[in-house]
Structure formats: structure tokens, C-alpha cells
Coordinates of C-alpha atoms in Angstrom, one line a residue:
Chain D
M1 CA 0.3 0.1 0.1
N2 CA 2.9 2.5 1.0
F3 CA 4.3 1.5 -2.6
I4 CA 1.3 2.7 -4.0
K5 CA 1.2 6.1 -2.1
E6 CA 5.0 6.7 -3.0
T7 CA 5.0 6.1 -6.9
K8 CA 1.9 8.4 -6.5
K9 CA 3.3 11.2 -5.2
W10 CA 6.1 10.6 -8.3
Y11 CA 3.3 10.7 -10.7
F12 CA 2.1 14.0 -9.5
I13 CA 5.7 15.5 -9.6
F14 CA 6.2 14.6 -12.7
L15 CA 3.0 15.5 -14.6
A16 CA 4.0 19.2 -12.6
V17 CA 7.1 19.5 -14.1
W18 CA 5.9 18.6 -17.5
T19 CA 3.2 21.2 -17.0
L20 CA 5.8 23.7 -16.0
I21 CA 7.6 22.7 -19.6
A22 CA 4.2 22.7 -21.4
D23 CA 3.0 25.7 -20.2
V24 CA 6.0 28.4 -19.0
P25 CA 6.2 29.8 -22.3
F26 CA 2.5 30.9 -22.6
L27 CA 2.9 32.4 -19.5
F28 CA 6.0 34.5 -20.8
M29 CA 4.1 35.2 -23.7
L30 CA 1.0 36.4 -21.2
F31 CA 3.3 38.4 -18.7
T32 CA 5.4 40.2 -21.5
S33 CA 2.3 41.8 -23.3
F34 CA 1.6 43.5 -20.0
K35 CA 4.9 44.8 -19.5
T36 CA 6.6 47.8 -20.8
Q37 CA 9.5 47.7 -22.9
S38 CA 11.8 49.1 -20.1
E39 CA 10.2 46.6 -17.5
L40 CA 11.1 43.5 -19.7
L41 CA 15.1 45.1 -19.9
S42 CA 15.1 46.3 -16.1
G43 CA 13.2 43.4 -14.3
N44 CA 13.4 39.2 -14.4
T45 CA 11.8 38.0 -17.9
W46 CA 10.0 35.4 -15.9
Q47 CA 8.2 37.8 -13.2
I48 CA 4.5 38.8 -13.0
P49 CA 4.2 42.6 -14.6
R50 CA 4.4 44.9 -11.7
Q51 CA 2.4 47.9 -13.1
P52 CA 0.6 45.6 -16.0
T53 CA -0.3 48.1 -19.4
I54 CA -2.6 47.4 -22.0
E55 CA -0.9 50.1 -24.3
N56 CA 0.9 46.7 -26.1
F57 CA -2.8 45.5 -26.9
S58 CA -4.2 48.5 -28.3
T59 CA -0.8 49.0 -30.6
V60 CA -1.7 45.7 -32.4
L61 CA -5.7 46.4 -32.7
E62 CA -4.8 50.0 -34.2
G63 CA -2.3 47.9 -36.9
N64 CA -3.5 45.5 -39.1
F65 CA -4.8 42.8 -36.7
F66 CA -8.2 42.6 -37.5
T67 CA -7.3 42.7 -41.3
Y68 CA -5.3 39.6 -40.9
L69 CA -7.9 37.7 -38.8
K70 CA -10.9 39.0 -41.3
N71 CA -8.9 37.2 -44.2
S72 CA -8.1 34.1 -41.8
V73 CA -12.0 34.0 -41.3
I74 CA -12.7 34.4 -45.0
A75 CA -9.8 31.8 -46.6
V76 CA -10.6 29.3 -44.1
S77 CA -14.3 29.2 -43.8
I78 CA -14.9 29.0 -47.7
S79 CA -12.1 26.6 -48.1
V80 CA -14.1 24.5 -44.7
V81 CA -17.3 24.7 -46.7
L82 CA -15.9 23.8 -50.1
I83 CA -13.9 20.9 -48.7
L84 CA -17.3 19.5 -47.1
I85 CA -19.3 20.0 -50.3
I86 CA -16.7 18.4 -52.7
S87 CA -15.2 15.7 -50.7
S88 CA -18.9 14.4 -49.7
M89 CA -20.0 14.1 -52.8
A90 CA -17.2 12.0 -54.1
A91 CA -17.5 10.1 -51.3
F92 CA -21.2 9.5 -52.1
A93 CA -20.1 8.2 -55.1
F94 CA -16.8 6.2 -53.5
S95 CA -18.9 4.6 -51.2
R96 CA -22.5 3.8 -52.2
F97 CA -21.9 2.9 -56.3
K98 CA -20.0 0.3 -58.1
F99 CA -18.8 1.4 -61.4
A100 CA -15.6 0.2 -63.4
L101 CA -13.2 2.8 -62.1
N102 CA -14.2 3.3 -58.5
N103 CA -11.0 1.2 -56.7
L104 CA -8.7 3.1 -59.1
L105 CA -9.8 6.6 -58.4
Y106 CA -10.1 5.7 -54.8
S107 CA -6.4 4.5 -54.6
L108 CA -4.8 7.7 -56.4
I109 CA -6.8 10.2 -54.4
I110 CA -5.7 8.1 -50.8
A111 CA -1.8 7.9 -52.4
G112 CA -2.5 11.9 -52.4
M113 CA -2.5 11.6 -48.6
A114 CA 1.4 11.0 -48.8
I115 CA 2.4 13.9 -51.1
P116 CA 4.4 16.4 -49.6
I117 CA 3.2 19.5 -49.8
H118 CA 6.5 21.4 -51.1
V119 CA 6.5 19.8 -54.7
T120 CA 3.3 21.4 -55.3
L121 CA 4.2 25.0 -54.0
I122 CA 6.5 26.1 -57.3
P123 CA 3.8 25.1 -60.0
I124 CA 1.1 26.4 -57.8
Y125 CA 2.6 29.8 -57.4
V126 CA 3.5 30.1 -61.2
L127 CA 0.1 28.8 -62.0
T128 CA -1.3 31.3 -59.3
N129 CA 0.4 34.0 -60.9
K130 CA -0.7 33.2 -64.6
I131 CA -4.8 33.4 -63.3
K132 CA -4.1 36.5 -61.6
L133 CA -5.0 35.4 -58.2
Y134 CA -1.5 36.1 -56.6
D135 CA -1.5 38.3 -53.0
T136 CA -5.5 37.7 -53.0
V137 CA -7.5 35.6 -50.2
F138 CA -8.7 33.8 -53.3
A139 CA -5.8 32.4 -54.0
L140 CA -5.1 30.5 -51.2
I141 CA -8.7 28.6 -51.4
G142 CA -7.9 26.2 -54.3
P143 CA -4.6 25.0 -53.0
Y144 CA -6.3 24.7 -49.5
V145 CA -9.4 22.8 -50.8
A146 CA -7.5 21.0 -52.9
L147 CA -4.6 19.4 -50.7
S148 CA -7.4 18.6 -47.8
L149 CA -8.9 16.6 -50.3
P150 CA -7.6 13.3 -50.1
M151 CA -7.4 12.9 -46.6
S152 CA -11.4 14.4 -46.2
I153 CA -12.2 11.9 -49.0
F154 CA -10.9 9.3 -47.3
I155 CA -12.4 9.6 -43.6
L156 CA -16.0 10.3 -45.1
T157 CA -16.0 7.4 -47.2
E158 CA -14.7 5.0 -45.1
F159 CA -17.4 6.0 -42.6
M160 CA -20.3 5.9 -45.2
R161 CA -19.2 2.7 -45.9
E162 CA -20.6 1.7 -42.3
I163 CA -23.8 3.1 -43.2
P164 CA -26.7 0.6 -43.7
L165 CA -27.9 -0.1 -47.5
E166 CA -31.2 -0.5 -45.9
L167 CA -32.2 3.3 -46.0
E168 CA -31.3 4.5 -49.6
E169 CA -33.1 0.7 -50.7
A170 CA -36.1 1.6 -48.9
A171 CA -35.8 5.6 -50.8
K172 CA -34.9 4.2 -54.2
I173 CA -38.1 2.1 -54.2
D174 CA -39.7 5.1 -53.3
G175 CA -38.6 6.9 -56.8
C176 CA -35.7 8.7 -54.7
S177 CA -33.0 10.5 -57.4
M178 CA -29.5 10.6 -56.5
F179 CA -28.8 13.8 -55.7
R180 CA -32.2 13.5 -53.2
L181 CA -30.0 10.2 -51.8
Y182 CA -27.3 12.5 -51.2
S183 CA -28.9 15.6 -49.5
D184 CA -31.7 14.3 -47.6
I185 CA -30.2 10.7 -46.1
L186 CA -26.2 10.3 -46.7
L187 CA -25.3 13.7 -45.5
P188 CA -27.9 14.2 -42.5
L189 CA -26.1 10.5 -41.2
S190 CA -22.9 11.6 -41.9
A191 CA -23.2 14.3 -39.9
P192 CA -20.6 13.2 -37.1
A193 CA -17.8 12.5 -39.8
L194 CA -18.6 15.8 -41.2
I195 CA -18.1 17.7 -38.0
T196 CA -14.9 16.2 -37.8
V197 CA -13.2 16.6 -41.4
G198 CA -14.3 20.2 -40.7
I199 CA -12.7 21.0 -37.4
Y200 CA -9.3 18.9 -39.0
N201 CA -9.3 20.9 -42.1
G202 CA -10.0 23.9 -40.0
T203 CA -7.6 24.0 -37.4
Y204 CA -4.6 23.2 -39.9
L205 CA -6.0 25.9 -42.4
W206 CA -6.3 28.6 -39.5
N207 CA -2.6 27.4 -38.7
E208 CA -1.5 27.1 -42.2
F209 CA 2.0 29.0 -43.2
V210 CA 3.9 28.1 -46.2
F211 CA 1.3 28.8 -48.9
A212 CA 0.4 31.9 -47.7
L213 CA 3.8 33.3 -47.5
V214 CA 4.4 32.3 -50.8
L215 CA 0.7 33.1 -52.2
T216 CA 0.2 36.5 -50.8
S217 CA 2.5 39.5 -50.1
S218 CA 0.8 42.7 -49.0
P219 CA -0.3 43.2 -45.7
T220 CA -4.0 43.4 -46.5
R221 CA -4.0 40.7 -48.0
R222 CA -2.2 37.9 -45.7
T223 CA -3.5 36.2 -42.9
L224 CA -3.0 35.3 -39.6
P225 CA -0.2 33.5 -39.3
L226 CA 1.9 35.8 -41.9
G227 CA 0.5 38.8 -39.7
I228 CA 2.7 37.0 -37.3
W229 CA 5.5 37.1 -39.1
D230 CA 5.0 40.9 -41.0
F231 CA 4.7 42.1 -37.5
Q232 CA 7.6 40.4 -35.9
A233 CA 9.7 41.5 -39.0
R234 CA 8.3 45.2 -38.3
Y235 CA 8.3 45.5 -34.7
G236 CA 11.2 43.1 -34.2
S237 CA 12.7 45.0 -31.2
D238 CA 9.3 45.8 -29.6
I239 CA 8.9 42.3 -27.5
P240 CA 5.7 43.3 -25.3
A241 CA 3.7 44.2 -28.6
I242 CA 4.7 41.1 -30.4
M243 CA 3.8 39.2 -27.2
A244 CA 0.1 41.1 -27.3
F245 CA 0.0 39.5 -30.9
L246 CA 0.8 36.5 -30.1
T247 CA -1.8 36.5 -27.1
L248 CA -4.5 38.2 -29.5
S249 CA -3.9 35.7 -32.2
L250 CA -4.2 32.7 -29.5
L251 CA -7.6 33.7 -28.4
P252 CA -9.5 32.3 -31.3
M253 CA -8.3 28.9 -30.9
L254 CA -8.4 29.0 -27.1
I255 CA -12.2 29.8 -27.6
A256 CA -12.8 27.2 -29.5
Y257 CA -11.0 25.0 -27.7
I258 CA -13.2 25.9 -24.5
F259 CA -16.1 25.5 -26.1
G260 CA -15.7 22.4 -28.1
Q261 CA -12.3 20.6 -26.3
D262 CA -13.2 16.6 -27.0
K263 CA -14.5 17.2 -31.0
I264 CA -11.3 19.8 -31.1
I265 CA -9.2 17.0 -29.9
K266 CA -10.9 14.2 -31.8
G267 CA -10.9 16.5 -35.2
M268 CA -7.1 17.0 -35.1
M269 CA -6.5 13.3 -34.4
A270 CA -8.4 12.6 -37.5
G271 CA -5.5 12.9 -40.0
A272 CA -3.0 10.9 -38.0
V273 CA -5.1 7.9 -36.7
K274 CA -4.8 6.7 -40.4
G275 CA -1.9 8.4 -41.3
Chain N
M1 CA -34.0 -2.9 -71.9
Q2 CA -34.3 0.1 -73.0
R3 CA -35.4 1.4 -69.5
D4 CA -32.1 -0.2 -68.4
K5 CA -29.6 0.9 -70.1
S6 CA -30.8 4.7 -70.1
A7 CA -30.7 4.4 -66.4
K8 CA -27.7 3.0 -66.2
L9 CA -26.4 6.3 -68.3
L10 CA -28.2 8.7 -66.3
Q11 CA -26.7 6.6 -63.3
N12 CA -23.3 7.0 -64.8
L13 CA -23.5 10.7 -65.8
G14 CA -24.8 11.4 -62.1
L15 CA -21.7 9.7 -60.9
A16 CA -19.1 11.7 -63.0
L17 CA -21.1 15.1 -62.1
F18 CA -20.6 13.8 -58.0
L19 CA -16.8 12.8 -58.4
A20 CA -15.8 15.9 -61.1
P21 CA -14.8 18.6 -58.5
A22 CA -13.0 16.3 -56.4
L23 CA -10.7 15.2 -59.4
I24 CA -11.0 18.1 -61.3
L25 CA -9.0 19.8 -57.9
I26 CA -6.6 17.9 -57.3
G27 CA -5.3 17.1 -60.9
I28 CA -5.0 21.0 -61.1
Y29 CA -3.5 21.4 -57.5
I30 CA -1.8 18.0 -57.3
I31 CA -1.4 15.7 -59.8
W32 CA -0.4 18.4 -62.7
P33 CA 2.0 20.2 -60.2
I34 CA 4.2 17.1 -59.5
I35 CA 4.3 16.5 -63.7
M36 CA 5.2 20.3 -64.0
S37 CA 7.7 20.1 -61.3
F38 CA 9.8 17.5 -62.9
D39 CA 9.6 19.4 -66.0
L40 CA 10.7 22.5 -64.5
S41 CA 13.8 20.5 -62.6
L42 CA 14.9 20.4 -66.3
Y43 CA 14.9 24.2 -66.7
E44 CA 17.0 27.5 -65.8
W45 CA 14.3 29.8 -65.1
D46 CA 13.9 33.0 -62.8
G47 CA 10.0 32.7 -62.5
V48 CA 9.3 35.9 -64.1
S49 CA 11.0 36.3 -67.4
P50 CA 8.9 34.3 -70.2
Q51 CA 11.8 32.4 -71.6
K52 CA 12.9 29.5 -69.8
L53 CA 16.5 27.7 -70.6
Y54 CA 16.4 24.4 -71.2
L55 CA 19.4 22.1 -69.0
G56 CA 18.9 18.8 -69.5
L57 CA 19.7 16.9 -66.4
K58 CA 22.4 19.7 -65.5
N59 CA 20.1 20.7 -62.3
W60 CA 19.9 17.1 -60.9
K61 CA 24.0 16.5 -61.7
D62 CA 24.2 19.7 -59.7
L63 CA 21.9 18.5 -56.8
L64 CA 24.0 15.0 -56.5
V65 CA 27.3 17.4 -55.5
D66 CA 25.4 20.0 -53.4
S67 CA 27.3 19.8 -50.3
I68 CA 24.4 22.6 -48.9
F69 CA 21.5 20.1 -50.1
W70 CA 23.2 17.0 -48.4
H71 CA 23.9 18.8 -45.2
A72 CA 20.1 19.4 -45.1
F73 CA 19.6 15.9 -45.7
G74 CA 21.5 15.1 -43.6
N75 CA 20.3 17.5 -40.6
N76 CA 16.6 15.9 -42.4
I77 CA 17.6 12.4 -40.8
K78 CA 19.5 13.7 -37.5
F79 CA 15.9 15.0 -36.9
I80 CA 14.2 12.2 -38.0
F81 CA 16.2 10.4 -34.8
L82 CA 16.1 13.4 -32.8
S83 CA 12.5 13.8 -32.9
I84 CA 11.7 10.1 -32.1
I85 CA 13.6 9.1 -29.6
I86 CA 13.1 12.4 -27.6
E87 CA 8.7 12.9 -27.9
M88 CA 8.1 8.9 -28.3
P89 CA 9.2 8.0 -24.5
I90 CA 8.1 11.2 -23.0
A91 CA 4.7 10.9 -24.3
I92 CA 4.1 7.4 -23.4
L93 CA 5.0 8.2 -20.1
I94 CA 2.5 11.0 -19.3
A95 CA 0.0 9.2 -21.7
V96 CA 0.7 6.0 -19.2
L97 CA 0.4 8.3 -15.9
L98 CA -2.5 10.3 -17.5
D99 CA -4.4 7.3 -18.4
R100 CA -3.4 5.4 -14.7
G101 CA -5.0 8.5 -13.3
G102 CA -8.1 8.5 -15.0
K103 CA -11.0 11.6 -14.6
R104 CA -8.7 12.7 -12.0
F105 CA -5.9 14.1 -14.2
D106 CA -8.6 15.9 -16.6
A107 CA -7.0 19.2 -16.3
F108 CA -3.4 18.3 -16.8
K109 CA -4.8 17.1 -19.9
S110 CA -6.0 20.6 -20.7
L111 CA -2.9 22.0 -19.7
F112 CA -0.6 19.7 -21.7
Y113 CA -2.7 20.2 -24.6
L114 CA -2.0 24.0 -25.1
P115 CA 0.8 23.9 -27.0
M116 CA -1.0 22.1 -29.9
L117 CA -3.7 25.3 -30.3
M118 CA -0.8 27.5 -31.4
S119 CA 0.6 27.9 -35.0
S120 CA 4.1 26.9 -35.9
V121 CA 4.6 30.5 -36.9
A122 CA 3.4 31.4 -33.2
I123 CA 5.4 29.3 -31.4
G124 CA 8.4 30.0 -33.8
V125 CA 8.1 33.3 -32.6
L126 CA 7.5 32.8 -29.0
F127 CA 10.5 30.8 -28.7
K128 CA 12.7 33.5 -30.9
Y129 CA 12.2 35.8 -27.6
I130 CA 12.3 32.8 -25.4
Y131 CA 16.0 32.2 -26.4
D132 CA 17.0 35.6 -26.6
P133 CA 20.1 35.5 -24.8
N134 CA 20.1 38.8 -23.3
F135 CA 16.2 39.6 -22.1
G136 CA 14.9 36.3 -23.3
L137 CA 12.9 33.6 -20.6
I138 CA 15.6 30.9 -20.0
S139 CA 18.6 33.8 -19.9
G140 CA 16.1 34.9 -17.2
I141 CA 15.9 31.8 -15.2
L142 CA 19.6 30.7 -15.6
S143 CA 20.4 34.7 -13.9
F144 CA 18.0 33.8 -11.4
L145 CA 19.4 30.2 -10.7
H146 CA 23.1 31.8 -10.9
L147 CA 24.1 29.4 -13.6
D148 CA 24.7 32.3 -16.0
S149 CA 27.9 30.8 -17.7
L150 CA 25.3 28.0 -19.3
N151 CA 23.7 31.2 -20.8
Q152 CA 24.4 30.9 -24.8
D153 CA 23.5 32.7 -28.1
W154 CA 20.8 29.5 -28.2
L155 CA 19.8 30.2 -32.0
G156 CA 22.9 32.3 -33.0
D157 CA 25.8 29.6 -32.4
P158 CA 25.8 27.1 -35.2
N159 CA 27.1 24.4 -32.8
V160 CA 23.6 24.7 -30.8
A161 CA 21.0 26.3 -33.1
F162 CA 20.0 23.0 -34.3
Y163 CA 19.1 21.3 -31.1
S164 CA 17.5 24.6 -30.1
V165 CA 15.5 24.6 -32.4
V166 CA 14.5 20.5 -32.5
A167 CA 13.7 21.0 -28.5
V168 CA 10.9 23.8 -29.8
I169 CA 9.8 21.0 -32.2
C170 CA 9.8 18.4 -29.1
W171 CA 7.8 20.8 -27.5
Q172 CA 5.3 21.1 -30.2
Y173 CA 4.5 17.5 -31.2
I174 CA 4.9 16.1 -27.5
P175 CA 1.4 16.7 -26.9
F176 CA 0.2 15.6 -29.7
Y177 CA 1.7 12.2 -30.0
M178 CA 0.4 11.8 -25.9
I179 CA -3.3 12.2 -27.3
F180 CA -2.6 9.8 -30.1
F181 CA -1.1 7.5 -27.1
I182 CA -4.0 8.1 -24.8
A183 CA -6.1 7.1 -27.2
A184 CA -4.5 3.6 -27.9
L185 CA -4.5 3.3 -24.4
S186 CA -8.0 3.6 -23.6
N187 CA -8.7 0.5 -25.9
I188 CA -6.9 -1.4 -23.7
P189 CA -9.3 -3.8 -22.3
Q190 CA -9.8 -3.0 -18.2
E191 CA -10.0 -7.2 -17.9
L192 CA -6.4 -7.2 -18.5
Y193 CA -5.4 -5.0 -15.5
E194 CA -7.9 -6.6 -13.2
A195 CA -6.5 -9.9 -14.6
A196 CA -2.9 -8.3 -13.8
K197 CA -4.0 -7.1 -10.4
I198 CA -5.1 -10.6 -9.1
D199 CA -1.9 -12.5 -10.1
G200 CA -0.3 -9.6 -7.9
A201 CA 1.7 -7.4 -10.5
T202 CA 3.6 -4.4 -9.9
Q203 CA 3.3 -0.9 -11.6
Q204 CA 6.1 -1.7 -13.4
Q205 CA 5.1 -4.9 -14.2
Y206 CA 1.4 -3.0 -15.5
F207 CA 3.2 -1.1 -18.0
W208 CA 6.2 -3.6 -19.7
R209 CA 3.7 -6.8 -19.8
I210 CA 0.5 -4.9 -20.9
E211 CA 0.8 -1.2 -21.7
L212 CA 3.9 -1.4 -23.9
P213 CA 3.2 -4.5 -25.8
L214 CA -0.4 -3.4 -26.6
L215 CA 1.0 0.2 -27.4
T216 CA 3.7 -1.6 -30.1
P217 CA 1.1 -0.9 -33.1
S218 CA 0.5 2.6 -32.3
I219 CA 4.1 3.1 -31.8
K220 CA 5.1 1.8 -35.0
T221 CA 2.5 4.4 -36.5
A222 CA 3.8 7.0 -34.9
C223 CA 6.8 6.6 -35.7
I224 CA 6.1 6.6 -39.5
L225 CA 4.1 9.6 -39.1
S226 CA 7.4 11.4 -36.9
L227 CA 9.4 10.0 -40.4
I228 CA 7.3 11.9 -42.9
G229 CA 7.0 15.1 -41.1
S230 CA 10.5 14.8 -40.0
L231 CA 11.5 14.8 -44.1
K232 CA 9.5 17.4 -45.0
Y233 CA 9.4 19.4 -41.8
F234 CA 9.5 23.7 -43.1
D235 CA 7.3 26.0 -40.7
L236 CA 9.1 26.3 -37.6
I237 CA 12.7 25.9 -38.7
Y238 CA 11.9 29.1 -41.4
V239 CA 10.0 31.2 -39.0
M240 CA 13.0 30.6 -36.1
T241 CA 16.3 30.6 -37.8
E242 CA 15.8 30.8 -41.9
G243 CA 18.0 28.1 -42.0
G244 CA 20.8 29.7 -40.4
P245 CA 23.4 30.5 -39.0
S246 CA 25.4 29.5 -41.8
N247 CA 23.3 26.3 -42.7
A248 CA 23.3 24.9 -39.3
T249 CA 19.3 24.2 -39.1
E250 CA 19.0 23.8 -43.1
L251 CA 16.6 21.4 -44.3
M252 CA 15.8 19.8 -47.2
A253 CA 12.2 22.3 -47.4
T254 CA 14.1 25.3 -46.3
Y255 CA 16.9 25.0 -48.8
M256 CA 14.0 24.5 -51.4
Y257 CA 12.5 27.7 -50.4
K258 CA 15.3 29.9 -50.6
N259 CA 16.5 28.7 -53.7
A260 CA 12.9 29.0 -55.0
F261 CA 11.7 32.1 -53.5
A262 CA 14.8 34.0 -51.8
S263 CA 17.0 33.3 -54.9
F264 CA 14.7 32.9 -57.8
K265 CA 16.4 30.0 -59.0
M266 CA 13.0 28.2 -59.7
G267 CA 14.5 25.5 -62.0
Y268 CA 17.1 23.9 -59.1
G269 CA 14.3 24.9 -56.5
S270 CA 12.2 22.5 -58.7
T271 CA 14.9 19.8 -58.7
I272 CA 15.1 20.0 -55.2
A273 CA 11.4 19.6 -54.3
S274 CA 11.1 17.1 -56.8
A275 CA 13.8 15.2 -55.1
M276 CA 12.0 15.7 -51.7
F277 CA 9.1 13.9 -53.6
L278 CA 11.3 10.8 -54.6
I279 CA 12.5 10.2 -50.9
I280 CA 9.5 10.9 -49.4
T281 CA 7.7 8.6 -51.5
T282 CA 10.3 6.0 -51.3
A283 CA 10.6 6.3 -47.3
G284 CA 6.7 6.4 -47.2
I285 CA 6.2 3.0 -49.0
F286 CA 8.8 1.3 -47.3
A287 CA 7.3 2.2 -44.1
Y288 CA 4.5 1.1 -45.2
F289 CA 5.3 -2.2 -46.4
V290 CA 7.6 -2.6 -43.2
T291 CA 4.9 -2.3 -41.0
R292 CA 2.3 -4.3 -42.9
R293 CA 4.8 -7.7 -43.7
K294 CA 4.8 -7.7 -39.1
E295 CA 1.1 -7.5 -38.8
E296 CA 0.7 -10.3 -41.0

């Protein structure tokens, strides 16, 4: 019995140490964001601010912060809606119908999950320039949707295959069209998988960096991760302002996480489990 | 008969409509770029001028003797081993402890997940300042502990920078693998523990005889994820060091980016990208067959 108690103490010590490692960077970020430049340079960097100031936050909000936020919301929400529509349509075809190319096309798309995005970067940059979408939020939507499709189609097809056939057979006898079958029967029944796919792609694209870096250039056209990058380049020496920017940029995800912790974690893992 | 045929035709038309958007987008943004990348690798091109200069296999020959590329490739390999050796044991240990604690440890879980909510860019920028040798968090803690002599230019010293960056990437990914293993542990049937309890198993025996063997398939999957992820890694390294100082933290992806989008050598950049494609696809296929054979 003593042995168990002894180990339990070690559990807590270990977990407490890991809590420090995992979360102290966030405290540093938060504390620093309320400090003045002079307090940061004179005091201990890890200390609680003595005279908290919100000046750093107003510096950030007076800049382009809301523009970056708006661009992120536009790029991510349009992409996620398109991903859900297009991948569920394809998944419906793959999971419910027998046709000559079914297996071949499906395998090809699944193989797309393993493609390193960097091989597509230069050609997509060239293409985006050619079709005159360079440096617009819409330049991001094409690659965001296309590169998310293999994983999304895979998750949805596997889910739809588990839905019993009886339901649609009854509907077919009643003369239900293919489109009604998709929109009125398969889509509602796939809601849990659609939510997972939506969260997985939403969180991934919200933080996407390399395409936004290559396909946009002006501050008014960039998304939040690039906003951090630009702000850091401009205010490199004003560490408290940068920390305020980081704190604000974490807020949307933090709020989403507080409201849907389990769903978000499940969504984030969706891409990995079968990877 | 006639009716059947036209119904069949209608169905095929419907299927084509349902598949078309996905196939067109994948064609434009995945398949065509892969072909294009290999094609561009045969040219010298700045990405802007209408004229491309055909070089044949010159870029590929240059790549074979490009010491920076092979140094970057070596860093990718080092990165694979370091991340697996550091991330997996810590993630497994925490997952096991959290699993044994059950619901009582839920608060710990939430605290541990926080790094997953931050974008790589945000993490990179944050740690640039945490590592700052003058007013960063680490130098502050070291001076509080009177260990100033340990303070370094964490990202500026070529001998240290690679490890500094890898440490941050591990910090970023441990929560991910931790959740991965927690999910796997929750699938272990409770009866196994009870049977072991009756046999008088100790805590360590639980771990070595039950938890670890049953986690093995998940550990393999996690290692493959880490292997592929490490081969194509870009974000954090680019944000924190841009591959420097003097290529100390260069990876294949940062080297490709710098060639294509900083030096405007789109042809050579495409050669590096195509080489990455070949390396990663080969590694993926290899990993897939190695794990599959063992499962059978």
C-alpha cells in the first residue's frame, strides 16, 4: 500500500514538471504582453508585470490585426465549406456505387495523402500568377481545398461505407433521385464525420503558413499566421507588442477549444490515426 | 432493356457530376504540379521571364554534388532520430500516467494540450524571444539560478542552434503524440488490468507486460508519422532561423524555399522539390511495407 502511495507522489511530481515545461512559455508570453519595454529590459523576464499596461494591445489592434483576422476567417471558412461539399460528394460516389473506375480512382486519391506539399509549391505559385490570383485571399482557397481533399474523402468514404444500405433501398423504391439520396439521406447521417473533417481542416488551415507565405505579399491580403510573421519583422525590437500580438492570435483557437474541447481534440487527431 | 440502359447512363452521368469537382481540383493542384515540378527541374528559370533555358539533367547533376543539400538532408535524418528518441518516450510516459490517473487528471490533459492550439509561426516567434540571450526567458531563469555561465546564443551559435530548434519542435509535437497514445491506451480492455492485479503485478509490470506491448502498433504508426513529418518539415525552422546560422539548421524544405523564392532559382528549386518527393515517397512506401509485413 505504501508503495502505491509512494508512486502516486512521483506521478504528481512528474506531471507538475511537465505542466511547467508545457505552459511556462505561455505565461512568459502573457506576462510580457502586459509589460512596458523598459520593465522587460530591467526586471526578471519571468516575473509578473508590476504595473500592467494594455498599451501593447492597443498598438496591435490599431495595426492590421483585424484585417489579418478577417482574411483568415474568409480563407478558412470558404475552404472548409467547399471541402465538405466536394469531399462528401466524392465520398458518396465512392462508397455507394459500383463503377468501373471506383477502386482505381479511390486508391489514387488516397495516395494523394502522402504527397509532400512542397513539391506542389512552385507550380502552384506559377499557376496562381498566371490566373492573376496572386496576392489575393482567393489564391489560397484552391490549394487549401485541393490538398485537403484526399484525407477528407478518405475519412468520409470509410464512414459512409458503414451506413446500412437498407435506408437508401427503401428510398430508391419510393423513386428517390440520386441527388435527394445524397442530400436528404447520406449527408444528415454523416453529420459526425462531417464535423470531424470540418474541425480537422479548419484547425489545420487556420495555422497554415507556407502557402500563405508564397501566394500573398501585401499586409492587407495576408492571413493571421503571416500577420504574426510580418508584425515580428516590423516590430522586431518591441517584444511586449509582439507578445500582445501572439496572445491575441491565440484567442480564437483558445475560445473554440474551451467550447468544444473533446470535438476539437478528436478532429485534430482524425488526420493522424490512419496516416 | 432500353429503360435499364438509359437508367444506367443516367447513373453514370450522375456519378461523373459527383466526382468531377474533386477530380478536377486534385488534377489541377496535386497531379499537374507534380508533373510540372519534374519538368521545371530540367530548366533554368527565374519564375518571371517568359524564356526558360533548357538544361537537361544539369540541375540534377548539380544536386548530386551540392554539399548544402546533402548537409540539409543529413539534418533531416538527424531530426528524424532526435524527434523519435525524444518525443516517443516522453509522450508514452505522460500518456500512461494520465491514463492511470483517469478522470482526476483531466485538468493536466487540458494544460498539456495548449501547445497544440498555437500555430507553428506563433510558436517560432515566441521561442525566438524565449531563447534571446539578453532578455529571453531562458537567460532570465539561468541568471535567477546563478547559472549565467550556461547562457548561450541559443539560435545564433551554429553548434547549438539545431538542437535549440529541435527542442522546440519536440515541445510542439509531444502533446500530439501524447493524445495519440492516450487514445490507444483507452482501447486496452479493463479485464487485462484486473487479471494482472489478481496475479499481484506491480506498477512496473503493468507497464512492461501490458501497456507497452499493447501500444506497440501505435508506436510504429507514430514513428512513421514522425519520420514523414521530419522529412518535409519547414514552418518552425524557417520562422526561427531561416535555416541559419551558416546552414546549421537547414532542412531540405527550407533550402528548396530559399532557392525558389529568395534566389528565384525556380528550376533548381523544382529539382530539390522533386528530389524531396522521391525521397519521401520512397520512405513512405518502405515504411508502409515494413509495418504491413510485421502485422501479417
